[in-house]
PDB file of C-alpha atoms in Angstrom:
ATOM      1  CA  MET H   1     -17.326 -17.179  14.406  1.00  0.00           C
ATOM      2  CA  LYS H   2     -18.153 -15.811  10.567  1.00  0.00           C
ATOM      3  CA  ILE H   3     -15.354 -13.449   9.530  1.00  0.00           C
ATOM      4  CA  ALA H   4     -14.981 -11.682   6.193  1.00  0.00           C
ATOM      5  CA  ILE H   5     -11.713 -10.651   5.004  1.00  0.00           C
ATOM      6  CA  SER H   6     -12.470  -7.374   3.065  1.00  0.00           C
ATOM      7  CA  GLY H   7     -10.732  -4.720   0.457  1.00  0.00           C
ATOM      8  CA  THR H   8     -10.881  -3.833  -2.854  1.00  0.00           C
ATOM      9  CA  TYR H   9      -8.901  -5.247  -5.973  1.00  0.00           C
ATOM     10  CA  SER H  10      -5.581  -6.385  -5.195  1.00  0.00           C
ATOM     11  CA  ALA H  11      -5.780  -5.477  -1.424  1.00  0.00           C
ATOM     12  CA  GLY H  12      -4.334  -9.333  -0.664  1.00  0.00           C
ATOM     13  CA  LYS H  13      -7.607 -10.851   0.375  1.00  0.00           C
ATOM     14  CA  THR H  14      -7.445 -14.075  -1.366  1.00  0.00           C
ATOM     15  CA  SER H  15      -3.686 -14.648  -0.058  1.00  0.00           C
ATOM     16  CA  THR H  16      -4.670 -13.406   3.424  1.00  0.00           C
ATOM     17  CA  VAL H  17      -7.681 -16.029   3.751  1.00  0.00           C
ATOM     18  CA  MET H  18      -5.437 -18.664   2.322  1.00  0.00           C
ATOM     19  CA  ALA H  19      -3.009 -18.153   4.988  1.00  0.00           C
ATOM     20  CA  LEU H  20      -5.201 -17.442   7.698  1.00  0.00           C
ATOM     21  CA  SER H  21      -7.041 -20.570   7.010  1.00  0.00           C
ATOM     22  CA  HIS H  22      -3.813 -22.663   7.469  1.00  0.00           C
ATOM     23  CA  TYR H  23      -2.856 -20.509  10.308  1.00  0.00           C
ATOM     24  CA  THR H  24      -5.594 -21.089  12.609  1.00  0.00           C
ATOM     25  CA  GLY H  25      -7.165 -24.264  11.004  1.00  0.00           C
ATOM     26  CA  ILE H  26     -10.447 -22.433  10.598  1.00  0.00           C
ATOM     27  CA  PRO H  27     -12.196 -23.398   6.804  1.00  0.00           C
ATOM     28  CA  ARG H  28     -12.455 -21.016   4.197  1.00  0.00           C
ATOM     29  CA  THR H  29     -15.229 -20.300   1.892  1.00  0.00           C
ATOM     30  CA  LEU H  30     -14.671 -21.630  -1.970  1.00  0.00           C
ATOM     31  CA  ALA H  31     -17.129 -19.776  -3.778  1.00  0.00           C
ATOM     32  CA  ARG H  32     -16.248 -19.485  -7.448  1.00  0.00           C
ATOM     33  CA  THR H  33     -14.729 -16.086  -8.654  1.00  0.00           C
ATOM     34  CA  ILE H  34     -16.070 -13.842 -11.511  1.00  0.00           C
ATOM     35  CA  ARG H  35     -13.373 -14.904 -13.549  1.00  0.00           C
ATOM     36  CA  GLU H  36     -14.442 -18.758 -13.087  1.00  0.00           C
ATOM     37  CA  ILE H  37     -18.330 -17.513 -13.868  1.00  0.00           C
ATOM     38  CA  MET H  38     -17.702 -15.754 -16.958  1.00  0.00           C
ATOM     39  CA  PRO H  39     -17.080 -18.674 -19.418  1.00  0.00           C
ATOM     40  CA  GLU H  40     -19.970 -20.616 -19.158  1.00  0.00           C
ATOM     41  CA  THR H  41     -22.029 -17.212 -18.569  1.00  0.00           C
ATOM     42  CA  LEU H  42     -20.752 -14.986 -21.102  1.00  0.00           C
ATOM     43  CA  PRO H  43     -18.396 -16.991 -23.417  1.00  0.00           C
ATOM     44  CA  GLY H  44     -15.642 -15.104 -25.268  1.00  0.00           C
ATOM     45  CA  LYS H  45     -16.171 -11.792 -23.237  1.00  0.00           C
ATOM     46  CA  LYS H  46     -13.783  -9.860 -20.657  1.00  0.00           C
ATOM     47  CA  LEU H  47     -15.376  -8.420 -17.630  1.00  0.00           C
ATOM     48  CA  ALA H  48     -14.175  -4.831 -18.968  1.00  0.00           C
ATOM     49  CA  ASP H  49     -16.679  -5.422 -22.044  1.00  0.00           C
ATOM     50  CA  VAL H  50     -20.007  -6.671 -20.477  1.00  0.00           C
ATOM     51  CA  THR H  51     -23.166  -4.427 -20.699  1.00  0.00           C
ATOM     52  CA  PRO H  52     -25.250  -3.245 -17.656  1.00  0.00           C
ATOM     53  CA  ALA H  53     -27.563  -6.220 -18.091  1.00  0.00           C
ATOM     54  CA  GLU H  54     -24.820  -8.726 -18.266  1.00  0.00           C
ATOM     55  CA  PHE H  55     -23.202  -7.513 -15.142  1.00  0.00           C
ATOM     56  CA  LEU H  56     -26.393  -7.921 -13.212  1.00  0.00           C
ATOM     57  CA  GLN H  57     -26.328 -11.506 -14.386  1.00  0.00           C
ATOM     58  CA  LEU H  58     -22.663 -11.920 -13.190  1.00  0.00           C
ATOM     59  CA  VAL H  59     -23.631 -10.057  -9.439  1.00  0.00           C
ATOM     60  CA  MET H  60     -26.481 -12.361  -9.055  1.00  0.00           C
ATOM     61  CA  ARG H  61     -24.482 -15.550  -9.757  1.00  0.00           C
ATOM     62  CA  ARG H  62     -21.576 -14.581  -7.504  1.00  0.00           C
ATOM     63  CA  HIS H  63     -23.743 -13.543  -4.628  1.00  0.00           C
ATOM     64  CA  THR H  64     -25.575 -16.803  -4.925  1.00  0.00           C
ATOM     65  CA  GLY H  65     -22.356 -18.893  -5.261  1.00  0.00           C
ATOM     66  CA  ARG H  66     -21.363 -17.000  -1.776  1.00  0.00           C
ATOM     67  CA  ALA H  67     -24.421 -17.566  -0.116  1.00  0.00           C
ATOM     68  CA  VAL H  68     -24.009 -21.346  -0.811  1.00  0.00           C
ATOM     69  CA  ALA H  69     -20.738 -21.692   0.090  1.00  0.00           C
ATOM     70  CA  GLU H  70     -21.362 -19.710   3.453  1.00  0.00           C
ATOM     71  CA  ALA H  71     -24.192 -22.242   4.308  1.00  0.00           C
ATOM     72  CA  GLN H  72     -22.093 -25.232   3.651  1.00  0.00           C
ATOM     73  CA  LEU H  73     -19.766 -24.135   6.317  1.00  0.00           C
ATOM     74  CA  GLY H  74     -21.964 -23.640   9.349  1.00  0.00           C
ATOM     75  CA  ASP H  75     -20.937 -21.073  12.026  1.00  0.00           C
ATOM     76  CA  ARG H  76     -17.208 -20.997  11.867  1.00  0.00           C
ATOM     77  CA  PHE H  77     -15.315 -19.994   8.506  1.00  0.00           C
ATOM     78  CA  ILE H  78     -13.319 -17.224   6.968  1.00  0.00           C
ATOM     79  CA  SER H  79     -14.626 -15.674   4.018  1.00  0.00           C
ATOM     80  CA  ASP H  80     -12.882 -14.105   0.837  1.00  0.00           C
ATOM     81  CA  GLY H  81     -14.862 -10.967   0.576  1.00  0.00           C
ATOM     82  CA  SER H  82     -18.592 -10.798   0.969  1.00  0.00           C
ATOM     83  CA  SER H  83     -21.625  -9.848  -1.322  1.00  0.00           C
ATOM     84  CA  LEU H  84     -21.220  -6.211  -0.398  1.00  0.00           C
ATOM     85  CA  GLN H  85     -18.087  -6.175  -2.988  1.00  0.00           C
ATOM     86  CA  GLU H  86     -20.646  -7.383  -5.784  1.00  0.00           C
ATOM     87  CA  TRP H  87     -22.662  -4.668  -4.933  1.00  0.00           C
ATOM     88  CA  LEU H  88     -20.277  -1.954  -4.477  1.00  0.00           C
ATOM     89  CA  TYR H  89     -18.373  -2.966  -7.790  1.00  0.00           C
ATOM     90  CA  GLY H  90     -21.832  -2.246  -9.535  1.00  0.00           C
ATOM     91  CA  GLU H  91     -22.366   1.068  -7.531  1.00  0.00           C
ATOM     92  CA  GLY H  92     -18.465   1.937  -8.838  1.00  0.00           C
ATOM     93  CA  ARG H  93     -19.490   1.389 -12.422  1.00  0.00           C
ATOM     94  CA  ILE H  94     -22.465   4.021 -12.046  1.00  0.00           C
ATOM     95  CA  ARG H  95     -19.789   6.266 -11.376  1.00  0.00           C
ATOM     96  CA  TYR H  96     -17.122   5.491 -13.313  1.00  0.00           C
ATOM     97  CA  GLY H  97     -18.569   3.555 -16.285  1.00  0.00           C
ATOM     98  CA  MET H  98     -18.940  -0.183 -17.082  1.00  0.00           C
ATOM     99  CA  ASN H  99     -15.367  -0.102 -18.009  1.00  0.00           C
ATOM    100  CA  PRO H 100     -13.531   1.877 -15.281  1.00  0.00           C
ATOM    101  CA  ASN H 101     -10.386   1.375 -17.171  1.00  0.00           C
ATOM    102  CA  ALA H 102     -11.642   3.826 -19.719  1.00  0.00           C
ATOM    103  CA  SER H 103     -11.621   6.835 -17.064  1.00  0.00           C
ATOM    104  CA  ALA H 104      -8.250   5.837 -15.418  1.00  0.00           C
ATOM    105  CA  GLY H 105      -5.741   8.666 -15.051  1.00  0.00           C
ATOM    106  CA  ASP H 106      -8.193  11.152 -16.750  1.00  0.00           C
ATOM    107  CA  PRO H 107      -7.875  14.511 -15.131  1.00  0.00           C
ATOM    108  CA  SER H 108     -11.177  15.874 -16.756  1.00  0.00           C
ATOM    109  CA  PHE H 109     -13.526  12.668 -15.684  1.00  0.00           C
ATOM    110  CA  ARG H 110     -17.065  13.570 -15.200  1.00  0.00           C
ATOM    111  CA  PRO H 111     -19.660  11.551 -13.901  1.00  0.00           C
ATOM    112  CA  VAL H 112     -21.033   8.908 -16.161  1.00  0.00           C
ATOM    113  CA  GLU H 113     -23.892  10.034 -18.354  1.00  0.00           C
ATOM    114  CA  ALA H 114     -27.236   9.233 -17.031  1.00  0.00           C
ATOM    115  CA  THR H 115     -28.704   7.214 -20.121  1.00  0.00           C
ATOM    116  CA  PRO H 116     -31.932   5.448 -19.615  1.00  0.00           C
ATOM    117  CA  GLU H 117     -30.040   2.511 -19.398  1.00  0.00           C
ATOM    118  CA  MET H 118     -27.614   3.457 -17.003  1.00  0.00           C
ATOM    119  CA  ARG H 119     -30.530   4.943 -14.864  1.00  0.00           C
ATOM    120  CA  PHE H 120     -32.377   1.381 -14.753  1.00  0.00           C
ATOM    121  CA  PHE H 121     -28.893  -0.167 -14.163  1.00  0.00           C
ATOM    122  CA  ALA H 122     -28.374   2.000 -10.913  1.00  0.00           C
ATOM    123  CA  GLU H 123     -31.984   1.263  -9.809  1.00  0.00           C
ATOM    124  CA  VAL H 124     -31.499  -2.493 -10.050  1.00  0.00           C
ATOM    125  CA  VAL H 125     -28.099  -2.086  -8.133  1.00  0.00           C
ATOM    126  CA  GLU H 126     -29.569  -0.442  -5.455  1.00  0.00           C
ATOM    127  CA  GLN H 127     -32.178  -3.076  -5.020  1.00  0.00           C
ATOM    128  CA  TYR H 128     -29.530  -5.546  -5.104  1.00  0.00           C
ATOM    129  CA  GLY H 129     -27.668  -3.646  -2.479  1.00  0.00           C
ATOM    130  CA  ARG H 130     -30.686  -3.875  -0.050  1.00  0.00           C
ATOM    131  CA  ALA H 131     -30.831  -7.519  -0.374  1.00  0.00           C
ATOM    132  CA  MET H 132     -26.972  -8.088  -0.116  1.00  0.00           C
ATOM    133  CA  ARG H 133     -26.643  -5.843   3.020  1.00  0.00           C
ATOM    134  CA  GLN H 134     -29.477  -7.649   4.547  1.00  0.00           C
ATOM    135  CA  HIS H 135     -27.667 -10.896   3.979  1.00  0.00           C
ATOM    136  CA  VAL H 136     -24.471  -9.803   5.051  1.00  0.00           C
ATOM    137  CA  LYS H 137     -25.777  -8.301   8.391  1.00  0.00           C
ATOM    138  CA  ALA H 138     -27.444 -11.454   9.195  1.00  0.00           C
ATOM    139  CA  THR H 139     -24.322 -13.562   8.114  1.00  0.00           C
ATOM    140  CA  PHE H 140     -20.973 -12.037   9.525  1.00  0.00           C
ATOM    141  CA  ASP H 141     -20.046 -11.448  13.135  1.00  0.00           C
ATOM    142  CA  ALA H 142     -16.938  -9.136  12.054  1.00  0.00           C
ATOM    143  CA  TYR H 143     -14.878  -8.049   9.676  1.00  0.00           C
ATOM    144  CA  VAL H 144     -10.880  -7.508   8.860  1.00  0.00           C
ATOM    145  CA  HIS H 145     -10.491  -4.846   6.423  1.00  0.00           C
ATOM    146  CA  LEU H 146      -7.095  -4.752   4.262  1.00  0.00           C
ATOM    147  CA  ARG H 147      -5.448  -1.407   3.754  1.00  0.00           C
ATOM    148  CA  ASN H 148      -4.643  -0.650   0.010  1.00  0.00           C
ATOM    149  CA  GLU H 149      -1.286  -0.971   0.216  1.00  0.00           C
ATOM    150  CA  LEU H 150      -0.423  -2.687  -3.091  1.00  0.00           C
ATOM    151  CA  PRO H 151      -0.472  -1.601  -6.423  1.00  0.00           C
ATOM    152  CA  VAL H 152      -3.560  -3.020  -8.548  1.00  0.00           C
ATOM    153  CA  ALA H 153      -2.242  -6.301 -10.570  1.00  0.00           C
ATOM    154  CA  ALA H 154      -2.219  -5.650 -14.416  1.00  0.00           C
ATOM    155  CA  ASP H 155      -3.715  -8.829 -15.163  1.00  0.00           C
ATOM    156  CA  GLY H 156      -6.106  -7.728 -17.756  1.00  0.00           C
ATOM    157  CA  HIS H 157      -9.252  -8.562 -15.516  1.00  0.00           C
ATOM    158  CA  ARG H 158      -9.357  -6.133 -12.827  1.00  0.00           C
ATOM    159  CA  PRO H 159      -9.990  -2.271 -13.498  1.00  0.00           C
ATOM    160  CA  MET H 160      -6.731  -0.314 -13.349  1.00  0.00           C
ATOM    161  CA  ASN H 161      -8.552   2.710 -12.096  1.00  0.00           C
ATOM    162  CA  ASP H 162      -7.489   4.129  -8.593  1.00  0.00           C
ATOM    163  CA  ARG H 163     -10.321   6.366  -8.041  1.00  0.00           C
ATOM    164  CA  PHE H 164     -12.434   3.430  -8.574  1.00  0.00           C
ATOM    165  CA  ARG H 165     -10.666   1.299  -6.178  1.00  0.00           C
ATOM    166  CA  ALA H 166     -10.773   4.152  -3.394  1.00  0.00           C
ATOM    167  CA  THR H 167     -14.406   5.064  -3.768  1.00  0.00           C
ATOM    168  CA  VAL H 168     -15.447   1.271  -3.539  1.00  0.00           C
ATOM    169  CA  ASP H 169     -13.040   0.895  -0.474  1.00  0.00           C
ATOM    170  CA  GLY H 170     -14.647   4.044   1.281  1.00  0.00           C
ATOM    171  CA  MET H 171     -18.203   3.014   0.441  1.00  0.00           C
ATOM    172  CA  LEU H 172     -17.525  -0.470   2.003  1.00  0.00           C
ATOM    173  CA  LEU H 173     -16.361   0.832   5.396  1.00  0.00           C
ATOM    174  CA  GLU H 174     -19.548   3.360   5.452  1.00  0.00           C
ATOM    175  CA  THR H 175     -21.654   0.552   4.852  1.00  0.00           C
ATOM    176  CA  LEU H 176     -19.925  -1.581   7.724  1.00  0.00           C
ATOM    177  CA  ASP H 177     -20.644   1.568   9.852  1.00  0.00           C
ATOM    178  CA  GLU H 178     -24.404   1.744   8.669  1.00  0.00           C
ATOM    179  CA  LEU H 179     -24.671  -1.993   9.268  1.00  0.00           C
ATOM    180  CA  GLU H 180     -23.173  -1.709  12.700  1.00  0.00           C
ATOM    181  CA  ILE H 181     -20.937  -4.754  11.975  1.00  0.00           C
ATOM    182  CA  PRO H 182     -17.634  -4.407  14.026  1.00  0.00           C
ATOM    183  CA  TYR H 183     -14.614  -4.297  11.696  1.00  0.00           C
ATOM    184  CA  HIS H 184     -10.739  -3.965  12.148  1.00  0.00           C
ATOM    185  CA  ILE H 185      -8.410  -2.423   9.617  1.00  0.00           C
ATOM    186  CA  VAL H 186      -5.351  -4.506   9.330  1.00  0.00           C
ATOM    187  CA  SER H 187      -2.129  -3.793   7.216  1.00  0.00           C
ATOM    188  CA  GLY H 188       1.576  -5.027   7.368  1.00  0.00           C
ATOM    189  CA  THR H 189       3.452  -8.043   5.902  1.00  0.00           C
ATOM    190  CA  MET H 190       1.578 -11.455   5.525  1.00  0.00           C
ATOM    191  CA  PRO H 191       2.992 -12.757   8.595  1.00  0.00           C
ATOM    192  CA  GLU H 192       1.965  -9.407  10.602  1.00  0.00           C
ATOM    193  CA  ARG H 193      -1.373  -9.754   9.132  1.00  0.00           C
ATOM    194  CA  LEU H 194      -1.790 -13.195  10.216  1.00  0.00           C
ATOM    195  CA  GLU H 195      -0.502 -12.653  13.816  1.00  0.00           C
ATOM    196  CA  THR H 196      -2.694  -9.343  14.040  1.00  0.00           C
ATOM    197  CA  ILE H 197      -6.080 -10.962  12.775  1.00  0.00           C
ATOM    198  CA  ALA H 198      -5.520 -14.072  15.063  1.00  0.00           C
ATOM    199  CA  GLY H 199      -4.866 -12.038  18.063  1.00  0.00           C
ATOM    200  CA  ILE H 200      -7.809  -9.747  17.377  1.00  0.00           C
ATOM    201  CA  PHE H 201     -10.102 -12.784  17.920  1.00  0.00           C
ATOM    202  CA  GLY H 202      -8.259 -14.778  20.082  1.00  0.00           C
ATOM    203  CA  TRP H 203      -7.476 -17.678  17.640  1.00  0.00           C
ATOM    204  CA  GLU H 204      -4.648 -20.236  18.441  1.00  0.00           C
ATOM    205  CA  PRO H 205      -2.355 -20.689  15.776  1.00  0.00           C
ATOM    206  CA  VAL H 206      -2.151 -24.486  14.652  1.00  0.00           C
ATOM    207  CA  MET H 207       1.209 -24.266  13.048  1.00  0.00           C
ATOM    208  CA  ALA H 208       4.204 -21.720  12.436  1.00  0.00           C
ATOM    209  CA  VAL H 209       3.350 -18.582  10.697  1.00  0.00           C
ATOM    210  CA  GLU H 210       6.034 -19.496   8.139  1.00  0.00           C
ATOM    211  CA  GLU H 211       4.540 -22.706   7.226  1.00  0.00           C
ATOM    212  CA  ALA H 212       1.053 -21.178   6.953  1.00  0.00           C
ATOM    213  CA  VAL H 213       2.290 -18.378   4.347  1.00  0.00           C
ATOM    214  CA  GLU H 214       4.316 -21.160   2.160  1.00  0.00           C
ATOM    215  CA  LEU H 215       1.396 -23.196   2.036  1.00  0.00           C
ATOM    216  CA  ALA H 216      -0.757 -20.254   1.109  1.00  0.00           C
ATOM    217  CA  ARG H 217       2.038 -19.329  -1.510  1.00  0.00           C
ATOM    218  CA  ARG H 218       1.359 -22.590  -3.141  1.00  0.00           C
ATOM    219  CA  ASP H 219      -2.490 -22.638  -3.156  1.00  0.00           C
ATOM    220  CA  TYR H 220      -2.304 -19.059  -4.708  1.00  0.00           C
ATOM    221  CA  ALA H 221       0.133 -20.289  -7.440  1.00  0.00           C
ATOM    222  CA  GLY H 222      -2.036 -23.354  -8.233  1.00  0.00           C
ATOM    223  CA  GLN H 223      -5.033 -20.898  -9.206  1.00  0.00           C
ATOM    224  CA  ASP H 224      -5.914 -20.640 -12.815  1.00  0.00           C
ATOM    225  CA  PHE H 225      -5.016 -17.172 -13.619  1.00  0.00           C
ATOM    226  CA  ARG H 226      -5.961 -17.292 -17.468  1.00  0.00           C
ATOM    227  CA  TRP H 227      -8.094 -14.704 -18.960  1.00  0.00           C
ATOM    228  CA  GLU H 228     -11.828 -15.314 -19.160  1.00  0.00           C
ATOM    229  CA  THR H 229     -11.391 -15.653 -22.835  1.00  0.00           C
ATOM    230  CA  GLU H 230      -8.945 -18.195 -22.601  1.00  0.00           C
ATOM    231  CA  ARG H 231     -11.111 -20.569 -20.312  1.00  0.00           C
ATOM    232  CA  VAL H 232     -13.404 -23.225 -21.907  1.00  0.00           C
ATOM    233  CA  PRO H 233     -17.144 -23.324 -20.555  1.00  0.00           C
ATOM    234  CA  ALA H 234     -17.990 -25.930 -18.065  1.00  0.00           C
ATOM    235  CA  ALA H 235     -19.855 -28.695 -19.833  1.00  0.00           C
ATOM    236  CA  GLY H 236     -23.710 -29.019 -19.317  1.00  0.00           C
TER     237      GLY H 236
END
């Protein structure tokens, strides 16, 4: 069974996937993140500063990485999100601007001006979306969607815009309905999440929930959280 754990920025997808993989023994995908891709793709830039054309390149690279990682694991894995996220983060930028931080908390916010550049960006994002929706429909058996229960982590990378976050969250669930992919909305503490998700799919735990959470905590702490501009591009 191929399951995606979905949710927007700071919903806890990565830590939940790490813990769930330990708890159930089911492998998780290890596709590179945007933060990891950017240094070799756009050296010296932050995500907040990318142009529409550069963002499209990042979406393509991230989707390709996901597809390869999914294919390598065959018919049984847990995915940290899916390509729907990349498409929807593009859709969100059509509404809130390439840097969603700029419109965060602005009560007078108006939709982004439809310049020729943004109109073309919107057309390409829609075409990417068609391909990515088809890919997700053909790949995943079900989704687990995490409620937005936590504040966005102020790490200088993720957009600090609750409207952007809520818009993407709602569009993702609407898309799952359109694709007729079953999904389950889950909330609660990490142990509660793990036990709930395992129960939904009838997965037998291979270790105690407390051990799985601790192993995931170590995995998560071992990640490289440096800003994109602090990383050295990969050789070659």
